[in-house]
Short mmCIF file of C-alpha atoms (C1' of nucleotides) in Angstrom, two decimals:
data_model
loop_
_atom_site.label_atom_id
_atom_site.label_comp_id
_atom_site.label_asym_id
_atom_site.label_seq_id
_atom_site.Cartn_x
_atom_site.Cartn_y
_atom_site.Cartn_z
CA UNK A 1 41.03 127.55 121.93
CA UNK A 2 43.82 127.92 123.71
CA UNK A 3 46.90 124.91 122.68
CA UNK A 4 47.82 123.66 126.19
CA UNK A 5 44.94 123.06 127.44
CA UNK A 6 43.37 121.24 123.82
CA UNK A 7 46.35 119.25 123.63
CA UNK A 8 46.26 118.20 127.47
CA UNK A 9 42.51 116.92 126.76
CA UNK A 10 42.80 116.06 123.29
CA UNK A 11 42.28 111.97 123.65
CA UNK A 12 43.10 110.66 120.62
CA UNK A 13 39.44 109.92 119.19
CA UNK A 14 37.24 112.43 120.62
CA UNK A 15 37.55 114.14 117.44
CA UNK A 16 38.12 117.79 119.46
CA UNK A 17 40.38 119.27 117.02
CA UNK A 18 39.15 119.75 113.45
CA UNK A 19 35.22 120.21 113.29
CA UNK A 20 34.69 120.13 116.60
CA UNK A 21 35.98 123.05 118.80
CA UNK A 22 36.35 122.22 122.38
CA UNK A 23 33.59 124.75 123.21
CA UNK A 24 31.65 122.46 121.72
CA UNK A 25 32.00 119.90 124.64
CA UNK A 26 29.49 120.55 127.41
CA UNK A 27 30.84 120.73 130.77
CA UNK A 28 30.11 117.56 131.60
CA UNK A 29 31.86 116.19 128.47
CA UNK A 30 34.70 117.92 129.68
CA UNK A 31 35.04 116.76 132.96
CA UNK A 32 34.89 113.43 132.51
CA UNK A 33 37.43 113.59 129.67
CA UNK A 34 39.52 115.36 132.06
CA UNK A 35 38.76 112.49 134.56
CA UNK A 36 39.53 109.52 131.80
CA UNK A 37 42.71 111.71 131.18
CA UNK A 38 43.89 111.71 135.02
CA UNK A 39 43.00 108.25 135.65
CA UNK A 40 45.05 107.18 132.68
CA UNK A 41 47.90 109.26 133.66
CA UNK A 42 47.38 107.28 137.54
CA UNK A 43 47.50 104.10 136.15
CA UNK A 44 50.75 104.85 133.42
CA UNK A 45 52.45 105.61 136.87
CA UNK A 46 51.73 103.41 139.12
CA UNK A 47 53.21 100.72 136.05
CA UNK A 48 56.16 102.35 135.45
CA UNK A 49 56.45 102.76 139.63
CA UNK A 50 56.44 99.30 140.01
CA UNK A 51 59.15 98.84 137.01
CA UNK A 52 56.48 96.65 134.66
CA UNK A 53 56.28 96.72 130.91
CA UNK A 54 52.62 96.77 129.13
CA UNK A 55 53.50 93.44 128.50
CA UNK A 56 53.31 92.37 132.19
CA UNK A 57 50.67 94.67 133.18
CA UNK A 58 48.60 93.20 130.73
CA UNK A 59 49.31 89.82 131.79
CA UNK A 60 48.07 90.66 135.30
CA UNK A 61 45.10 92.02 134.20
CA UNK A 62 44.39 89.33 131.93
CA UNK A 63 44.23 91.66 129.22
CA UNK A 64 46.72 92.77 126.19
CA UNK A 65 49.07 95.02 125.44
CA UNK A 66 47.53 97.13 123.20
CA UNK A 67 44.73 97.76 125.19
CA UNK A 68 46.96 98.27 128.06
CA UNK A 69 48.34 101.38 125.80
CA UNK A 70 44.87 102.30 124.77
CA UNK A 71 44.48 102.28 129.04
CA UNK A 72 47.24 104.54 129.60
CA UNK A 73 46.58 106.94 126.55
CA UNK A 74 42.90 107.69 126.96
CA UNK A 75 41.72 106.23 124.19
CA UNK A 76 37.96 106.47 124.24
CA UNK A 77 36.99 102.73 123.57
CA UNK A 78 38.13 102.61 127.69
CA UNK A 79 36.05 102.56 130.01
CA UNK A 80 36.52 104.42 133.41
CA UNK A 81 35.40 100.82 134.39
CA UNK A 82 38.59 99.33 133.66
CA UNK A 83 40.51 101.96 134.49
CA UNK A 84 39.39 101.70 138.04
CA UNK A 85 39.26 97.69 138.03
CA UNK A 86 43.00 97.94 136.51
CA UNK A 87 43.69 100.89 139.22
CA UNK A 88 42.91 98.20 141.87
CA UNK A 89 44.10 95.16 140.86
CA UNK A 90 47.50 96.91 140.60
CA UNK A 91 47.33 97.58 143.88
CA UNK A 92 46.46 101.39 144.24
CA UNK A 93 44.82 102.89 147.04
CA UNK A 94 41.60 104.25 146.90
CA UNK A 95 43.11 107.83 148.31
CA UNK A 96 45.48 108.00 144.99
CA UNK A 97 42.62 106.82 142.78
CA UNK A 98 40.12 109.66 144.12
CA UNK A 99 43.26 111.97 143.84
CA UNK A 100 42.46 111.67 140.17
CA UNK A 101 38.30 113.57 141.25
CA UNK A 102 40.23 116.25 142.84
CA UNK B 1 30.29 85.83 157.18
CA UNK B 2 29.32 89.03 159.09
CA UNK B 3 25.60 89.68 158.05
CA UNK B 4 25.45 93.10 157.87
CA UNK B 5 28.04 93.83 155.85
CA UNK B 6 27.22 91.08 153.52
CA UNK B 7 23.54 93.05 153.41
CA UNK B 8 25.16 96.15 152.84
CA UNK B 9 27.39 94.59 149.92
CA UNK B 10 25.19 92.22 148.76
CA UNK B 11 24.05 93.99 145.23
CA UNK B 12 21.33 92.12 143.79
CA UNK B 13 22.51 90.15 140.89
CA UNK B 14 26.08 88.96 142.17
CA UNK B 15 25.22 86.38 144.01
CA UNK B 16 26.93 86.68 146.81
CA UNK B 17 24.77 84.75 148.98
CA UNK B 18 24.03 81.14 148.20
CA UNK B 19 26.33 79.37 146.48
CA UNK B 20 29.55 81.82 146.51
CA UNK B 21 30.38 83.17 150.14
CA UNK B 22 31.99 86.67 150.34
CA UNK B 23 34.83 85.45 150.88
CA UNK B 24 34.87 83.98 147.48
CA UNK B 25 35.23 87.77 145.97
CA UNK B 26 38.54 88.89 145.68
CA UNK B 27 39.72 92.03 147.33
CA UNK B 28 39.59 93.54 143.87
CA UNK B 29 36.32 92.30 143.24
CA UNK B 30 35.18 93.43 146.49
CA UNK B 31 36.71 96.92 146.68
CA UNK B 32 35.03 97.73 143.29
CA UNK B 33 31.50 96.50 144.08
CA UNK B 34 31.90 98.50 147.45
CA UNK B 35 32.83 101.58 145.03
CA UNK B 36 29.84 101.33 142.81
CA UNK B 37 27.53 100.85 145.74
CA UNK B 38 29.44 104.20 147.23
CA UNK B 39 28.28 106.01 143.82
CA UNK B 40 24.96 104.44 143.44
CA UNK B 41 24.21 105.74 146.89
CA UNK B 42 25.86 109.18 146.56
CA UNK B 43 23.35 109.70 143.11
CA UNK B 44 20.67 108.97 145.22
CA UNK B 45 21.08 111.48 147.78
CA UNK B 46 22.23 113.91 145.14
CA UNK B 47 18.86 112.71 143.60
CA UNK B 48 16.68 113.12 146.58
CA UNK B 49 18.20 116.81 147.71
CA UNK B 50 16.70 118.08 144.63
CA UNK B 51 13.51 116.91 144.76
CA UNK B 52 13.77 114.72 142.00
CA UNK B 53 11.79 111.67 140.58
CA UNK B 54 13.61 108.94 139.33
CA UNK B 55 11.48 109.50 136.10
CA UNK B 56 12.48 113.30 136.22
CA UNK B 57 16.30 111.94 136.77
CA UNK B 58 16.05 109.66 133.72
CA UNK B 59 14.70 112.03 131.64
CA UNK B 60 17.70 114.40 132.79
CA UNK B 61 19.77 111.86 131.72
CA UNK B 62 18.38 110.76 128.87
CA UNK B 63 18.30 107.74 130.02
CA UNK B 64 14.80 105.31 131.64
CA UNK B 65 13.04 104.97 134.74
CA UNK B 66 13.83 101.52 135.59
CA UNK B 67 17.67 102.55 134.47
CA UNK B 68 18.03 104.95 137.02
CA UNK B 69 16.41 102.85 139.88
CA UNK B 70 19.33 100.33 138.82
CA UNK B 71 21.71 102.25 139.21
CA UNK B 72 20.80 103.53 142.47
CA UNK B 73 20.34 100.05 143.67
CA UNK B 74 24.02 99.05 142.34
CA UNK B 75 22.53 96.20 139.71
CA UNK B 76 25.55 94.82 138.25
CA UNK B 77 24.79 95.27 134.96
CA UNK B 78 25.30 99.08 136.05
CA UNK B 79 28.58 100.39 134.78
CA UNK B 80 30.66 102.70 136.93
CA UNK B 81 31.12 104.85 133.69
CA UNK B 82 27.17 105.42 133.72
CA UNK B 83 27.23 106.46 137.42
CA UNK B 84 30.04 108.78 137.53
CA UNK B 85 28.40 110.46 134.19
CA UNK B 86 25.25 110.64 135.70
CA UNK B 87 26.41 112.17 139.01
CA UNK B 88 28.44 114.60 136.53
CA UNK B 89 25.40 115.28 134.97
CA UNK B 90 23.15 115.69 138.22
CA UNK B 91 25.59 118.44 139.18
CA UNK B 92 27.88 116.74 141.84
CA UNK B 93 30.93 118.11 142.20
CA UNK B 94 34.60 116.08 141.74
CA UNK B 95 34.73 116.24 145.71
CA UNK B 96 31.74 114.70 146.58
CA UNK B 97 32.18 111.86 143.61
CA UNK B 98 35.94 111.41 145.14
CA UNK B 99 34.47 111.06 148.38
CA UNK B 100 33.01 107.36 147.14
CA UNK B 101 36.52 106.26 146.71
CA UNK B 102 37.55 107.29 150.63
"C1'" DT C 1 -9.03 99.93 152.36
"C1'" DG C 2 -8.60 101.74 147.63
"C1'" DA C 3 -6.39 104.51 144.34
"C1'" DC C 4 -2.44 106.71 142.78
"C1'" DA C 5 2.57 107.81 142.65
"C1'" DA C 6 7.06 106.08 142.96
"C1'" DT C 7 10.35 102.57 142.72
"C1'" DA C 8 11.92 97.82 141.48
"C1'" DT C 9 12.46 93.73 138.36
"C1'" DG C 10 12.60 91.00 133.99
"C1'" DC C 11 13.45 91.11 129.35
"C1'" DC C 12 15.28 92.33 124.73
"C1'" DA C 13 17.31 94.59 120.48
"C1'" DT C 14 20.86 97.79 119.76
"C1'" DA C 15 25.01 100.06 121.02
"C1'" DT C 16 29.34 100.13 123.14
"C1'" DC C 17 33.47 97.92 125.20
"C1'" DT C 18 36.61 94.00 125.34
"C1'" DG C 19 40.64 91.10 124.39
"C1'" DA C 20 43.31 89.71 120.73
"C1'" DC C 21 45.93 89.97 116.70
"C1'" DA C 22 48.78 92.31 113.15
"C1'" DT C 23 51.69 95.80 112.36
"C1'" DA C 24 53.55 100.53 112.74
"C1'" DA C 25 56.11 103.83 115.39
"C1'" DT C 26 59.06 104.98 118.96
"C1'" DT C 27 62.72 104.36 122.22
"C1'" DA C 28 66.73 102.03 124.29
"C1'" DT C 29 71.05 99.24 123.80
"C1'" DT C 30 75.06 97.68 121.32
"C1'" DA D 1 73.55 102.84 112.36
"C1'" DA D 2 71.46 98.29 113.25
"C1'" DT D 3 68.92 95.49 116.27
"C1'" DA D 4 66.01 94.63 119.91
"C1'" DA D 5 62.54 96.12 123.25
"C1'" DT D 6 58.74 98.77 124.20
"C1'" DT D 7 54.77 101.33 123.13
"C1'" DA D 8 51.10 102.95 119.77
"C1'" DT D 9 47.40 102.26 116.24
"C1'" DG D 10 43.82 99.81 113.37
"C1'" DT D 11 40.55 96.29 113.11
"C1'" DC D 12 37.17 92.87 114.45
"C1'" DA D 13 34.29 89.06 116.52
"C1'" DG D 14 32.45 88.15 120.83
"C1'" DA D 15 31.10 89.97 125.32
"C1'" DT D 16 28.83 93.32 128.17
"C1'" DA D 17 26.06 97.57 128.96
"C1'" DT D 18 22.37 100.45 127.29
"C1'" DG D 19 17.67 102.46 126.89
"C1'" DG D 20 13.10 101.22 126.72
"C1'" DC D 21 9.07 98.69 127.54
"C1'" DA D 22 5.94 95.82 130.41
"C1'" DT D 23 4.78 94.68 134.74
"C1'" DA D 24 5.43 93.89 139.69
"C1'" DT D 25 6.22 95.80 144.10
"C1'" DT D 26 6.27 99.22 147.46
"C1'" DG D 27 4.98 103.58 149.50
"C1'" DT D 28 1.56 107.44 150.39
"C1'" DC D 29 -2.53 109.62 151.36
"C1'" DA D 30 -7.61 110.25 151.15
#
DNA sequence: TGACAATATGCCATATCTGACATAATTATT
DNA sequence: AATAATTATGTCAGATATGGCATATTGTCA
């Protein structure tokens, strides 16, 4: 397996590493890891774009910190639920949330 | 309110109608039922294009019958995880489930 | 119209996700 | 380096979603 790639998708969790080889993961497993991954990455930005600690975010979304982290790490107790509910009530666009699809 | 877009938002279940108007629902609130009633339609063209039974889907899915007619009909106790796995798993491709969000 | 296939609705036990808390690890700031 | 601020990780009780079953409704075709 090549590194870059396993580390990129590697969401702390998924248990990819040691037993399981990534080949293991069905193409559809895959993809939506990869799509967890992005919209995690989307929603780490647009916080730190609009200059607001977990702390805040959290706040806004009526949620906590550490699931705010678990949000923006792709932990895989999150749902692409609230990722997308968080996405919007932060104010992104719908274009720079399907960006994550693409 | 406008009655056919509350028809065409109105999933069964939210209660929209009676009691709370649409103009109850936040924009967030309303910008992420729109989205899941973008997917639930999108899996049931992607559904009906391949000639599929929703029996045939949920067995595809490993999923039910009435689970899949659910989601097509954007019941709210429908996650947009399950959706987006499902058209995944159906064979849609990032650009058509991106296309919800537009 | 009657019979059959397909879809929709109500319900429930189990599984999964959630916010919250405690605390560890990391990253500024002095 | 020491302290403070921020972010990460582990755990858990309560909340929400899940598949599956039973049954109702709708659609189709003879």
């Amino acid at each position: 397996m090549e590194d870059n790639k396993k580390k990129r998708l590697e969401a702390k969790g998924y248990t990819i590493g040691s037993a399981e080889d990534f080949l293991g993961l069905s193409r559809g497993e895959a993809e939506y890891i990869e799509l967890k991954l992005a919209l995690s990455q989307t929603l780490a930005q647009h916080r730190k774009q609009k200059n607001l600690t977990q702390i805040q975010l959290a706040k806004l979304l009526k949620s906590s910190q550490s699931r705010v982290a678990k949000m923006e790490n792709g932990n895989p107790t999150v749902s692409l639920d609230i990722l997308v509910k968080s996405l919007i009530a932060i104010g992104a666009t719908k274009e720079s949330i399907a960006k994550a699809f693409h």
